[in-house]
Structure formats: C-alpha cells, structure tokens
mmCIF file of C-alpha atoms in Angstrom:
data_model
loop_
_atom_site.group_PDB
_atom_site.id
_atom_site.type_symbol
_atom_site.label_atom_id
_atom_site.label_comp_id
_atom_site.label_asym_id
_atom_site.label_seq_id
_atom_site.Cartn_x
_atom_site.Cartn_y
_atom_site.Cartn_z
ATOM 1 C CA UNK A 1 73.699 55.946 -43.902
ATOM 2 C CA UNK A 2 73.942 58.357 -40.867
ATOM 3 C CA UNK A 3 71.038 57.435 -37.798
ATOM 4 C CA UNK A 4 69.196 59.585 -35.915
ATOM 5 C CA UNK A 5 67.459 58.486 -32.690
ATOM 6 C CA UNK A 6 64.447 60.078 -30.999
ATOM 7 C CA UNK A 7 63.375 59.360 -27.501
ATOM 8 C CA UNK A 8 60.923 58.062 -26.592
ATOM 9 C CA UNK A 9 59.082 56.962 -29.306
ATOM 10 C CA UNK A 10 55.854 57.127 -27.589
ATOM 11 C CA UNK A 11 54.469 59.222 -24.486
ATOM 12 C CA UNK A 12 51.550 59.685 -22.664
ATOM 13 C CA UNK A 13 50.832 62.690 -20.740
ATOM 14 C CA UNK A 14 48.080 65.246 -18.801
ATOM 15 C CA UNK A 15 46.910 68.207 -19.724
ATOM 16 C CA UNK A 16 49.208 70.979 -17.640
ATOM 17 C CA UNK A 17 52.510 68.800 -17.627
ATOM 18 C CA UNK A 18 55.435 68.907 -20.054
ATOM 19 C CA UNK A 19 57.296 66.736 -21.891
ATOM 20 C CA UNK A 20 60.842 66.565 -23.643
ATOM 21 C CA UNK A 21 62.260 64.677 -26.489
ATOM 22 C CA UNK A 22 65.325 64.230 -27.324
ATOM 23 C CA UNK A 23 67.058 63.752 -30.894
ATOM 24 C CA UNK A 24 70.203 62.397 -31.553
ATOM 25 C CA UNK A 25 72.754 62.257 -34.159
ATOM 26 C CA UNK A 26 74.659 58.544 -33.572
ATOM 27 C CA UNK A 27 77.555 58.757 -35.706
ATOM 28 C CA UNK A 28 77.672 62.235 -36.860
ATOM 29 C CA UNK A 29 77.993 65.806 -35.735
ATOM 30 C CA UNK A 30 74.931 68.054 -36.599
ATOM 31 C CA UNK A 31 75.166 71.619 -35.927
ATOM 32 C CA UNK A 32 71.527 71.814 -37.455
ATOM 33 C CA UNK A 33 68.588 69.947 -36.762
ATOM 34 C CA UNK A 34 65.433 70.126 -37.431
ATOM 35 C CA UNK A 35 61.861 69.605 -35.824
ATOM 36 C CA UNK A 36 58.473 68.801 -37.579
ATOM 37 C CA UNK A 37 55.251 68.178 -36.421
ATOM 38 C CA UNK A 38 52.673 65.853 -38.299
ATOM 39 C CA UNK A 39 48.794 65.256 -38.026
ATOM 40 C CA UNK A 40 47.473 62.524 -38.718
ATOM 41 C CA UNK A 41 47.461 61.662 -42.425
ATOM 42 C CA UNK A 42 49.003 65.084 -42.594
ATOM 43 C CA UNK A 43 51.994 66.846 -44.232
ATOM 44 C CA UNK A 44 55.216 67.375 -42.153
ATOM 45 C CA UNK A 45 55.382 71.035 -40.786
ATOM 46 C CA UNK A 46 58.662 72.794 -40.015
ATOM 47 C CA UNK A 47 58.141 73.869 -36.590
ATOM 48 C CA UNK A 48 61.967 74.895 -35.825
ATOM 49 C CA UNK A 49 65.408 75.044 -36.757
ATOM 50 C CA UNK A 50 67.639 74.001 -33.572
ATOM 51 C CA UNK A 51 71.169 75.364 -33.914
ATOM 52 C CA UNK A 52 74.026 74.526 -32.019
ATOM 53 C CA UNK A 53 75.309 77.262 -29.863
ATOM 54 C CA UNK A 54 72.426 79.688 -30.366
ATOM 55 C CA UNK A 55 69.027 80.237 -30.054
ATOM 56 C CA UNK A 56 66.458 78.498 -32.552
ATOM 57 C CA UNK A 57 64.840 79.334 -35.428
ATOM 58 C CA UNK A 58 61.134 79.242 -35.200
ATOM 59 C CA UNK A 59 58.785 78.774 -38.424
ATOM 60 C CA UNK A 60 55.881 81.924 -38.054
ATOM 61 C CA UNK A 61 53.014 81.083 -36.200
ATOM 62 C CA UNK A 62 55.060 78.469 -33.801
ATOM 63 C CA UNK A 63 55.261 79.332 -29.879
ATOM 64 C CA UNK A 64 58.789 79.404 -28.671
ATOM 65 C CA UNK A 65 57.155 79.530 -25.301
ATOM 66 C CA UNK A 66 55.251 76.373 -25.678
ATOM 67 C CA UNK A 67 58.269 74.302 -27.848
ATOM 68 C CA UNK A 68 61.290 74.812 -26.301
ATOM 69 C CA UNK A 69 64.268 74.133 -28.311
ATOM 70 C CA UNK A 70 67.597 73.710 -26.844
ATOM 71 C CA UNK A 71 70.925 72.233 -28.508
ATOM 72 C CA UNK A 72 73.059 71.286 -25.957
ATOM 73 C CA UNK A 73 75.749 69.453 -28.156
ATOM 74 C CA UNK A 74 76.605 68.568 -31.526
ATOM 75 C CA UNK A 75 74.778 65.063 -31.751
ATOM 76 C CA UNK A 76 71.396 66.440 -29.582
ATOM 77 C CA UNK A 77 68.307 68.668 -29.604
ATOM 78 C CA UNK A 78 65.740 68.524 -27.176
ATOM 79 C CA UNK A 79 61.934 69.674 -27.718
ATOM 80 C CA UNK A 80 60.019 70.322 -24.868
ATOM 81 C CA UNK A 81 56.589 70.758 -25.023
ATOM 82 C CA UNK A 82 55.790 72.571 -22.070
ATOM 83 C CA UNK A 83 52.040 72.730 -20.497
ATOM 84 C CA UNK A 84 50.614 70.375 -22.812
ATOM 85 C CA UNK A 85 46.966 70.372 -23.714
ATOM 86 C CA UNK A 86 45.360 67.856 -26.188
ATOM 87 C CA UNK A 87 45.630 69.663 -29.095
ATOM 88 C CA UNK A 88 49.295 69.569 -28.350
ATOM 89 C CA UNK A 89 48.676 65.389 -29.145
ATOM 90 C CA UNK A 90 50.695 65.052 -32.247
ATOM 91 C CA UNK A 91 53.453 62.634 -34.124
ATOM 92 C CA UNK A 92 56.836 64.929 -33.847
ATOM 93 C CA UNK A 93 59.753 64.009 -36.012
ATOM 94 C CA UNK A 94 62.947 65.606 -35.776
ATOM 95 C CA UNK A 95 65.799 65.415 -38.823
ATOM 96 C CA UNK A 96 69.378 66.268 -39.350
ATOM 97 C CA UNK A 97 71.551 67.055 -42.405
ATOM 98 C CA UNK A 98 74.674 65.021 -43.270
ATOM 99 C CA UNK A 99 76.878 66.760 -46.027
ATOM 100 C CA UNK A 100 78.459 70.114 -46.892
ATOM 101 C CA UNK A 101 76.499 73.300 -46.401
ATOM 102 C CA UNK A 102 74.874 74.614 -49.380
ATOM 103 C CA UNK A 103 74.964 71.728 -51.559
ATOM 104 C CA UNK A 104 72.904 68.727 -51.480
ATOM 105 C CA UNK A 105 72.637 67.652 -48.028
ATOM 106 C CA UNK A 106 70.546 64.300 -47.498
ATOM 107 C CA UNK A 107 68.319 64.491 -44.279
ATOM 108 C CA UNK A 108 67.894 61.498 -41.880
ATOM 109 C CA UNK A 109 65.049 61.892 -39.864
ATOM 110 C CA UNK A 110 64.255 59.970 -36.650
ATOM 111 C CA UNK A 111 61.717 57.959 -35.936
ATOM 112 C CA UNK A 112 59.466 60.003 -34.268
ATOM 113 C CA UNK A 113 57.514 60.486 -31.266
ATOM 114 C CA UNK A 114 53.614 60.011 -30.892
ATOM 115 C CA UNK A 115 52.538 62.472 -28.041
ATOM 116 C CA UNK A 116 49.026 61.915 -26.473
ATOM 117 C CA UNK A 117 48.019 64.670 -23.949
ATOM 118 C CA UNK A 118 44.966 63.587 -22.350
ATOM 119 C CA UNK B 1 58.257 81.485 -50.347
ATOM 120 C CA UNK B 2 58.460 78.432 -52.072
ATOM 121 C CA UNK B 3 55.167 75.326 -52.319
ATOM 122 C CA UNK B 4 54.790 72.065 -53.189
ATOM 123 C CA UNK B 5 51.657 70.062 -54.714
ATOM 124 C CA UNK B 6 50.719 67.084 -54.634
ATOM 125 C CA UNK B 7 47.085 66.769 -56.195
ATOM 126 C CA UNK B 8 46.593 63.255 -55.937
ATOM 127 C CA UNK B 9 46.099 62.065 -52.244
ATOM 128 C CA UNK B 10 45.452 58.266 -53.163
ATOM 129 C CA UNK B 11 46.465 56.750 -55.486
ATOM 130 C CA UNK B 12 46.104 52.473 -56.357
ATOM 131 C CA UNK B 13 48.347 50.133 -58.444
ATOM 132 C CA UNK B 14 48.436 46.597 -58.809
ATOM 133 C CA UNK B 15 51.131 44.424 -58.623
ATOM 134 C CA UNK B 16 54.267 44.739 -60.467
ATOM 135 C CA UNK B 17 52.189 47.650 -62.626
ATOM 136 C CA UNK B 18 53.755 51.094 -62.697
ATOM 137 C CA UNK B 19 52.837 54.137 -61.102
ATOM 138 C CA UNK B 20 53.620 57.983 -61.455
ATOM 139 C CA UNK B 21 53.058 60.063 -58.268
ATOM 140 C CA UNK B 22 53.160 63.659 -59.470
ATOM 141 C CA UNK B 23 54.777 66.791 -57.630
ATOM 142 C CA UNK B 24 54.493 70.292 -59.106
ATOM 143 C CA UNK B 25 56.565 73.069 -57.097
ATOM 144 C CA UNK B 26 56.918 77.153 -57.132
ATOM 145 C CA UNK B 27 60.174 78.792 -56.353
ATOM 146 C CA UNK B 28 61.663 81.636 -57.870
ATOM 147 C CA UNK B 29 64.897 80.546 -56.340
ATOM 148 C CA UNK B 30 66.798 79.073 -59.335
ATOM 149 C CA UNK B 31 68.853 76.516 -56.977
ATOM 150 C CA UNK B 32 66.877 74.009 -55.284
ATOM 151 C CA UNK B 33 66.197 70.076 -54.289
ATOM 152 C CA UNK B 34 63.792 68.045 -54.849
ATOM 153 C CA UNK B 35 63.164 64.934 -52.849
ATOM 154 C CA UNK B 36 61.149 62.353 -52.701
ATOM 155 C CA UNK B 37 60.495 60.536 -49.132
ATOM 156 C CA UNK B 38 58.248 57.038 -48.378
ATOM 157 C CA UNK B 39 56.635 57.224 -44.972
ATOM 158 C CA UNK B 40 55.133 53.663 -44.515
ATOM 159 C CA UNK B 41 52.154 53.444 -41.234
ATOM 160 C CA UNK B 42 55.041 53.329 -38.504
ATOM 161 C CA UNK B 43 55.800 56.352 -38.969
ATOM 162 C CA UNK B 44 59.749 57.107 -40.251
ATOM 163 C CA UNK B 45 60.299 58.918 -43.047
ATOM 164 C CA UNK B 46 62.553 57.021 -45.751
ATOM 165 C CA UNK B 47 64.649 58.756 -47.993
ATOM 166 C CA UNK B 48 63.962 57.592 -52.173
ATOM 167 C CA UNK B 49 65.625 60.087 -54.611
ATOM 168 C CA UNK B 50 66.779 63.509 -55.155
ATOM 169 C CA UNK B 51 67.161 65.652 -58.138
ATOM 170 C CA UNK B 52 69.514 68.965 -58.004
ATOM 171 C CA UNK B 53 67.632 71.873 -60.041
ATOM 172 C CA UNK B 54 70.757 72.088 -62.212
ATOM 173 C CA UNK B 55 71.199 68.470 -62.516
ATOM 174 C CA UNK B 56 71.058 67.766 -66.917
ATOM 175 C CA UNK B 57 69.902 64.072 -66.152
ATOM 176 C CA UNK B 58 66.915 62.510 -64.124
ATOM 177 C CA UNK B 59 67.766 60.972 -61.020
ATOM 178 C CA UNK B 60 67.114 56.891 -60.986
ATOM 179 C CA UNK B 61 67.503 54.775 -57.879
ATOM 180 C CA UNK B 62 66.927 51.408 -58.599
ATOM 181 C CA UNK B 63 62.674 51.139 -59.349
ATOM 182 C CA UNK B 64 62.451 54.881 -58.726
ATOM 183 C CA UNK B 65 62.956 57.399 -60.871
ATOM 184 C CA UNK B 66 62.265 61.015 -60.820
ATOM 185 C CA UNK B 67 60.974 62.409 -64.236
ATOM 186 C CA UNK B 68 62.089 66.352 -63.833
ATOM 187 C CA UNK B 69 60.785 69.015 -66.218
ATOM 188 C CA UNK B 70 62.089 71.699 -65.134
ATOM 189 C CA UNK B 71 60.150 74.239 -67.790
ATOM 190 C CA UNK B 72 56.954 72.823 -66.064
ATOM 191 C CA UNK B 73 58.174 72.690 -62.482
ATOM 192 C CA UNK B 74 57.184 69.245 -61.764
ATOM 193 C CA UNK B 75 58.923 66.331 -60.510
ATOM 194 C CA UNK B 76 56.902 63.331 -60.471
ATOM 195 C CA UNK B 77 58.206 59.936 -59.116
ATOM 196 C CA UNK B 78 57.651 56.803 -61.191
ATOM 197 C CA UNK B 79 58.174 53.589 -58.941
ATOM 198 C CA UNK B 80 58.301 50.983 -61.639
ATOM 199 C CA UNK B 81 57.585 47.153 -61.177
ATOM 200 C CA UNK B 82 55.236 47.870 -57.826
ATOM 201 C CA UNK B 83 55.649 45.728 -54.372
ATOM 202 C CA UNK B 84 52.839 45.348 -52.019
ATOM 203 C CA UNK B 85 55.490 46.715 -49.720
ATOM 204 C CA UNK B 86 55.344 49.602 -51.831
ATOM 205 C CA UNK B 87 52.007 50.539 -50.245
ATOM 206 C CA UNK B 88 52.855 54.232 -47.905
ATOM 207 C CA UNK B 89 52.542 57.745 -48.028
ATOM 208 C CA UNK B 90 54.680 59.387 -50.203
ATOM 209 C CA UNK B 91 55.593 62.965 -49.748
ATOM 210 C CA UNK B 92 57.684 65.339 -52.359
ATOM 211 C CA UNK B 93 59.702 68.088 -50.764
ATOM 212 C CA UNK B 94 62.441 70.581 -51.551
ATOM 213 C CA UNK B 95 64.768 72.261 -50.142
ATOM 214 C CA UNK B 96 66.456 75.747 -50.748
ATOM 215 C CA UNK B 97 70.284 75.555 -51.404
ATOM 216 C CA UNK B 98 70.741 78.422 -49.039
ATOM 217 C CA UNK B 99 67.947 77.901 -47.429
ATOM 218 C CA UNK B 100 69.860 76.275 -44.685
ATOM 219 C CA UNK B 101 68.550 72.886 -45.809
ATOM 220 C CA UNK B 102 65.064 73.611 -44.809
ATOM 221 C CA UNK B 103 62.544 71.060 -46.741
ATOM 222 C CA UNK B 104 59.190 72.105 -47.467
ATOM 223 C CA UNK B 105 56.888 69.203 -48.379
ATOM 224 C CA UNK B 106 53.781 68.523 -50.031
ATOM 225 C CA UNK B 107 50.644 66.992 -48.930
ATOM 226 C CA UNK B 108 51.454 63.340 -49.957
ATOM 227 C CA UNK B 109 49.867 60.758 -52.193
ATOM 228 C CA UNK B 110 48.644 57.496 -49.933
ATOM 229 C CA UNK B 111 49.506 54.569 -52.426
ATOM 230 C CA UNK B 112 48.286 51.365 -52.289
ATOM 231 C CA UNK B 113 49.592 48.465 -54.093
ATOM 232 C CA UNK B 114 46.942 45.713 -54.768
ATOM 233 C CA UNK B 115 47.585 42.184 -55.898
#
C-alpha cells in the first residue's frame, strides 16, 4: 500500500514558540491531504483540507491563523502550529487519498505527531 | 451534515470468541463510504474494511467483516476468531463521494481481547 510519513513523530515545545510538521506522500502524488487532530482517547477531528496549489480548507471553528497549512508540492503538507500554548498539546495525524476522485479512495494516514507545549 | 455513532466505548472479548462493534450513521447523501480503521496505543491509524453505499454484498477481509443494513443505517464490524493483538481502538468513519474524500469518524469502541 501507498506510505505516508510525518515528521517528527514527537516534539516538545514552550508556550509562545511554533512548530511545523511535515507530511509526506513516499511513492505517490497527493494533490489532497488531510490534517486531524486527536485527544487523548478521543475521536479524530478534521481540522483542514491542504490542497496543492491553493489555499486550504479549514473545518468551522479551526484558526487558520494558529494552523498554518501550506502545500508546497505534490508529495508534502506542512502544519505549523504557530504560538503554541498547552492546550495546543495534542496527537496530530495527517492522511492522504490514493485512487480516482469521487470513487472509493482508501486513505493512508501517517503516523502522527505527539505535540507537548509546556 | 453527516454523523457517526458509536455507542459502545469498551467493549471485552476473549480469545478466539467473536465480537460485533456497532456503527450507526446519518446522511442524506445517498453515495457514501463506510470504513472501518484499528488504531492500536502507538498511535497509527490502520485501515480494516470498506463498504460502498451501493455495494449489493457485505464487505469481508479476512476475520473482518462489515454487516451493512443499509435500511437501518448501520454498519457494524464483526472481527471473528479474536487475537490478543486484536486489543485497540476502533473507529467507524465515512466519507462523502463528493465530499472530496473527507472522513468523518465516530467516537470509537476501546476493545480488549482477554485470554
């Protein structure tokens, strides 16, 4: 199946600093990805839709100030969180479809990354 | 807007024993996934089975299966034959087919396979 990397899987940060993480598609081209955010023994929440080429898609009630989204390329999206503050401290997961658009499309989700912000 | 439900959010099976995790959904969108994902304590998200909302046939991949009734807009997994590997969080979703492949997922069902 098609991979998708995140980096890094695990950072710790201060309040008041911000932090970027990066998503990549390793053998496939993804003009779409996607970015959740997950609490702990939570549900995944759509934060974002990154798009290739244009501006992202945020879900309602998401800050596009505080998660920038940016899609430099067809195999990576960055999120940065910027100014983190401890409620920021999350597990972020970012996903891409693989298949044609509008029919089944199986997504392949990275890893993750744990934030901290102390 | 569409919702998933999960009602159950543990769940415990022993050993080679069967277990149905159930998922009920609300769309009025009459093309849509469903999916099933396992998300063990590190953290990735594993893909188990899909089912297309026009698909005549429930999905089966290997011990999973995905019993779809459409008329009652549920789609509850049944992982026969449990593994103590088995033991995750299990999370239904689904996914608009022009929704730009958006999931939306439930709350999840922590199950725990015992010997």
């Amino acid at each position: 199946g098609a991979v998708v990397s995140q980096h890094p899987s695990r950072v710790i940060c201060k309040s008041g600093t911000s932090v970027k993480i990066e998503c990549r598609s390793l053998d496939f081209q993804a003009t779409t990805m996607f970015w959740y955010r997950q609490f702990p023994k939570k549900s995944l929440m759509l934060m974002a839709t990154s798009n290739e080429g244009s501006k992202a898609t945020y879900e309602q009630g998401v800050e596009k100030d505080k998660f920038l989204i940016n899609h430099a390329s067809l195999t990576l999206s960055t999120l940065t969180v910027t100014s983190a503050h401890p409620e920021d401290s999350s597990f972020y997961i970012c996903s891409a479809p693989f298949g044609l658009a509008g029919f089944y499309n199986e997504q392949f989700f990275g890893p993750g990354t744990r934030l901290t912000v102390l | 807007a569409q919702k998933i439900t999960q009602t159950q959010p543990g769940m415990f099976v022993q050993e080679k024993e069967a277990v149905t995790l159930d998922c009920t959904y609300d769309t009025s969108d009459p093309s849509y996934g469903l999916f099933w994902y396992k998300q063990p304590s590190s953290g990735e998200m594993i893909f188990l089975i899909y089912q297309g909302s026009y698909d005549q046939q429930n999905a089966t991949e290997g011990r999973y299966s995905l019993n779809f009734q459409k008329a009652r807009k549920s789609a509850n997994l049944v992982i026969s034959a449990s593994q103590l590997g088995d033991s995750a969080m299990y999370f239904c979703a689904m996914s608009l087919t022009g929704g730009g492949n958006k999931l939306t997922f439930g709350t999840g069902t922590q199950l725990k396979v015992e010997l």
